CSV table of C-alpha atoms in Angstrom, one decimal:
chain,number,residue,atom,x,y,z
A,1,UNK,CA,-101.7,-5.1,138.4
A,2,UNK,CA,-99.4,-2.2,139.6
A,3,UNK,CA,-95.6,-1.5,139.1
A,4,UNK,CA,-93.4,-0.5,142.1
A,5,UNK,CA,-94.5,2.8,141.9
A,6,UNK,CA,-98.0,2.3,142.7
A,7,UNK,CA,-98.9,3.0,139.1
A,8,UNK,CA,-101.6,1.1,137.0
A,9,UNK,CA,-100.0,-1.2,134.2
A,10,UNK,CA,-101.8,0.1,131.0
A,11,UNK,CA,-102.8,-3.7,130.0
A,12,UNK,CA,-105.3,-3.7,133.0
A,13,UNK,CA,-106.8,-0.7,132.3
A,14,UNK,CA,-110.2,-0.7,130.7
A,15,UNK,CA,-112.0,2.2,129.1
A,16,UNK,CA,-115.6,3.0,129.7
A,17,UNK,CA,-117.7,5.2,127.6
A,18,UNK,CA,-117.6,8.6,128.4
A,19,UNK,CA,-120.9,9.9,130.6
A,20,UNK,CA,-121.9,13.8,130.4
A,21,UNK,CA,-124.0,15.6,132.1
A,22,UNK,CA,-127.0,17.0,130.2
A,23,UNK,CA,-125.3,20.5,130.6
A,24,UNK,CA,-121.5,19.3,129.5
A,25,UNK,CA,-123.6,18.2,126.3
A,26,UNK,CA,-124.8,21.2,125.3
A,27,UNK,CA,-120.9,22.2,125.1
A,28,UNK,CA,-120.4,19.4,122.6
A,29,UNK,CA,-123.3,20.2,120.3
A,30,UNK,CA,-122.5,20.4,116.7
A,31,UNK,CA,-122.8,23.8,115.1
A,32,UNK,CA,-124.3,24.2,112.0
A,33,UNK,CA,-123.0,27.7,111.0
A,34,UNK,CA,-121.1,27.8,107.6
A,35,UNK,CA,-119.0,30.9,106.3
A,36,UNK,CA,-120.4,32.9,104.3
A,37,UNK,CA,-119.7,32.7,100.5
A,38,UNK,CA,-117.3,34.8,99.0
A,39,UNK,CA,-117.2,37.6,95.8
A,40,UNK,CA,-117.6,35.9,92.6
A,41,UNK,CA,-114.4,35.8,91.5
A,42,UNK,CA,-112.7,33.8,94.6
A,43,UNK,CA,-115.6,31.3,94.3
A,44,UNK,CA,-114.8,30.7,90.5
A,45,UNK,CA,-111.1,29.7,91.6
A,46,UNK,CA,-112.0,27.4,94.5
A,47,UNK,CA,-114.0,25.6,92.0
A,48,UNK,CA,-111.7,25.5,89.8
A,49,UNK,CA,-108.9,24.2,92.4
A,50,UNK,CA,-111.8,21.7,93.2
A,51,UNK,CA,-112.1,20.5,89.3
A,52,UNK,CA,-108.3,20.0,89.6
A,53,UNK,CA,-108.2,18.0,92.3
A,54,UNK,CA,-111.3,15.8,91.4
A,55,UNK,CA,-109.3,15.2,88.2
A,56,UNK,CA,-106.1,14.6,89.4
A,57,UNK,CA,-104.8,10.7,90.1
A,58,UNK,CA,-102.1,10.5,92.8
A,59,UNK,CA,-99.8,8.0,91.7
A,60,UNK,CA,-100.1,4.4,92.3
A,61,UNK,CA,-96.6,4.0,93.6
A,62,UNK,CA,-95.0,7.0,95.2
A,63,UNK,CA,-91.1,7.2,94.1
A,64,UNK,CA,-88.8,5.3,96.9
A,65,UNK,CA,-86.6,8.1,98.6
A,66,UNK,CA,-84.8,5.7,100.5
A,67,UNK,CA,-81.8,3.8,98.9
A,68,UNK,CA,-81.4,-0.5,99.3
A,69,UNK,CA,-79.6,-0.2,102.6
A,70,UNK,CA,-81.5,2.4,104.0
A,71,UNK,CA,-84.7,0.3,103.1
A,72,UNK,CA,-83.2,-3.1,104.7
A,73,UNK,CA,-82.0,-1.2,107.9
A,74,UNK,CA,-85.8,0.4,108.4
A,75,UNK,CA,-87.5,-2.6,108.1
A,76,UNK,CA,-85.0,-4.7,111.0
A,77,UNK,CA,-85.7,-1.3,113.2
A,78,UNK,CA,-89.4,-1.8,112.9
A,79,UNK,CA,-89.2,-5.5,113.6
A,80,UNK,CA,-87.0,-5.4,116.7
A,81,UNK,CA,-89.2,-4.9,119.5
A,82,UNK,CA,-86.6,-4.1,121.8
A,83,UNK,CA,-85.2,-1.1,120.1
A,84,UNK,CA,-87.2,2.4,120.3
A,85,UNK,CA,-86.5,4.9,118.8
A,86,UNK,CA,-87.8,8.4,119.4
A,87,UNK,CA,-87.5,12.1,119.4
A,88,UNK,CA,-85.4,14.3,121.8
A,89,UNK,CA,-87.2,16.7,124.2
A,90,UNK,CA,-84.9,19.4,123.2
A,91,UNK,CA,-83.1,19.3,119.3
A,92,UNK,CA,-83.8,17.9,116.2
A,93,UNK,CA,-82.4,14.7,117.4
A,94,UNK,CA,-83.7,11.7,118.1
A,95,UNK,CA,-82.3,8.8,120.2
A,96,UNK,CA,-81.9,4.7,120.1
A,97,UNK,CA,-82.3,2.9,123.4
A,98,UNK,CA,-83.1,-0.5,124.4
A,99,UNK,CA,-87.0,-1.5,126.0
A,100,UNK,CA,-85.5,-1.7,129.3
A,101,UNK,CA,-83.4,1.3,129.4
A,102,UNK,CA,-86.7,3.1,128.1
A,103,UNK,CA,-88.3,1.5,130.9
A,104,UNK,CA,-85.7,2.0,133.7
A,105,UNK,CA,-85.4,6.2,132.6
A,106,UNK,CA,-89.0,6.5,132.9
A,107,UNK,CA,-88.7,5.1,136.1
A,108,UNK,CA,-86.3,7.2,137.4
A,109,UNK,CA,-88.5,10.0,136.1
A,110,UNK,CA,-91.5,9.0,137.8
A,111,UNK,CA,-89.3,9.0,141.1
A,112,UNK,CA,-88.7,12.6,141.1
A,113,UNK,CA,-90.9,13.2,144.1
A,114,UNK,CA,-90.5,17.3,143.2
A,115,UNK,CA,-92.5,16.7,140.1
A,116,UNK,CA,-95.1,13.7,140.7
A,117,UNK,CA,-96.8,12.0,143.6
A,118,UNK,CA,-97.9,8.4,143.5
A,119,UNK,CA,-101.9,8.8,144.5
A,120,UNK,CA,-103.9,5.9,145.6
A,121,UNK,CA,-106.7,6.7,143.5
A,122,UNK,CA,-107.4,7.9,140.2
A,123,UNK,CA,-108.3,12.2,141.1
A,124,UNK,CA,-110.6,12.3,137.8
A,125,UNK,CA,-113.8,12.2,139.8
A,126,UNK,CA,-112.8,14.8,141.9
A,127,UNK,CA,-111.6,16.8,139.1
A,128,UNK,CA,-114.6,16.1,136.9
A,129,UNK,CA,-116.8,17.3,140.3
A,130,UNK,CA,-114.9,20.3,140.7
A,131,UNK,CA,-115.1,21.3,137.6
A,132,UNK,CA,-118.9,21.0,137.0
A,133,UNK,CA,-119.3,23.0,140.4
A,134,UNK,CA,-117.2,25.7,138.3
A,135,UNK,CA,-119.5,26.1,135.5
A,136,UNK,CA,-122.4,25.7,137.0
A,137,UNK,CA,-121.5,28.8,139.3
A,138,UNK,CA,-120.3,30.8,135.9
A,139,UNK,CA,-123.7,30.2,134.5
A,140,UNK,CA,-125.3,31.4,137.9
A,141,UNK,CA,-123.1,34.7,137.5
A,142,UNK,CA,-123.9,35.0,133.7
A,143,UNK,CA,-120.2,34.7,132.9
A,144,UNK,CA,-121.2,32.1,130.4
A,145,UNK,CA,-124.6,30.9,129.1
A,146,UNK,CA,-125.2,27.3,128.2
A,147,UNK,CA,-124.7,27.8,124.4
A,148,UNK,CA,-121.0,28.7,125.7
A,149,UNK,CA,-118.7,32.1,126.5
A,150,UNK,CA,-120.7,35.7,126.9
């Protein structure tokens, strides 16, 4: 299913397990490289942090902040669905606007031609093709060696 922009809707969109190449795997491998250990003194103290904290017992119930109101008020935001709430790009403000203005600003976003195109297909592949042409030519010119940057 697609909106008016050509876009998929995210409920139709299925994810498939990732598949990598045998050499994008070696990129993932786990290391098993561990810092080495410090003087004597500094590893006394991190144990000792670590005896504190394997003692300590957070607290059941963490102290409400919030007074009766403010408590009552947060709990209708979260039920009403067709409020959102969210941060501002710029400021530490944040705004309330209904589902449909949400909806209807993102829109008008996505119809800024200057910023985004509306592609009939998804470029991943491409990308993804590209990309392994890239490394595989780095490796060729011993910029990088499979176990990662020279």
């Amino acid at each position: 299913q697609e909106n008016r922009l050509g876009t998929k809707v995210l409920s139709e969109i299925k994810l498939v397990p990732n598949k990598r190449t045998d050499l994008e795997l070696k990129f993932y491998q786990k290391s098993n490289w561990s810092p080495p250990k410090a003087c004597f003194e500094v590893e006394k103290m991190i144990a000792r942090i670590q005896e504190n904290f394997d003692k300590w017992n957070p607290p059941r119930f963490p102290k409400d902040n919030l007074t009766k109101s403010e408590r009552t008020f947060l709990k209708e935001a979260i039920r009403n669905e067709n409020i959102i709430y969210m941060w501002e790009d710029k400021g530490p403000s944040f705004t309330k606007m209904t589902k449909d203005q949400y909806i209807s600003a993102g829109n008008s976003e996505l119809e800024k031609v200057q910023f985004y195109q509306v592609v009939n297909s998804s470029p991943t592949d491409q990308i993804k093709t590209k990309n392994d042409l890239l490394v595989n030519v780095m490796l060729q010119n011993g910029e990088i060696t499979e176990k990662g940057p020279v």
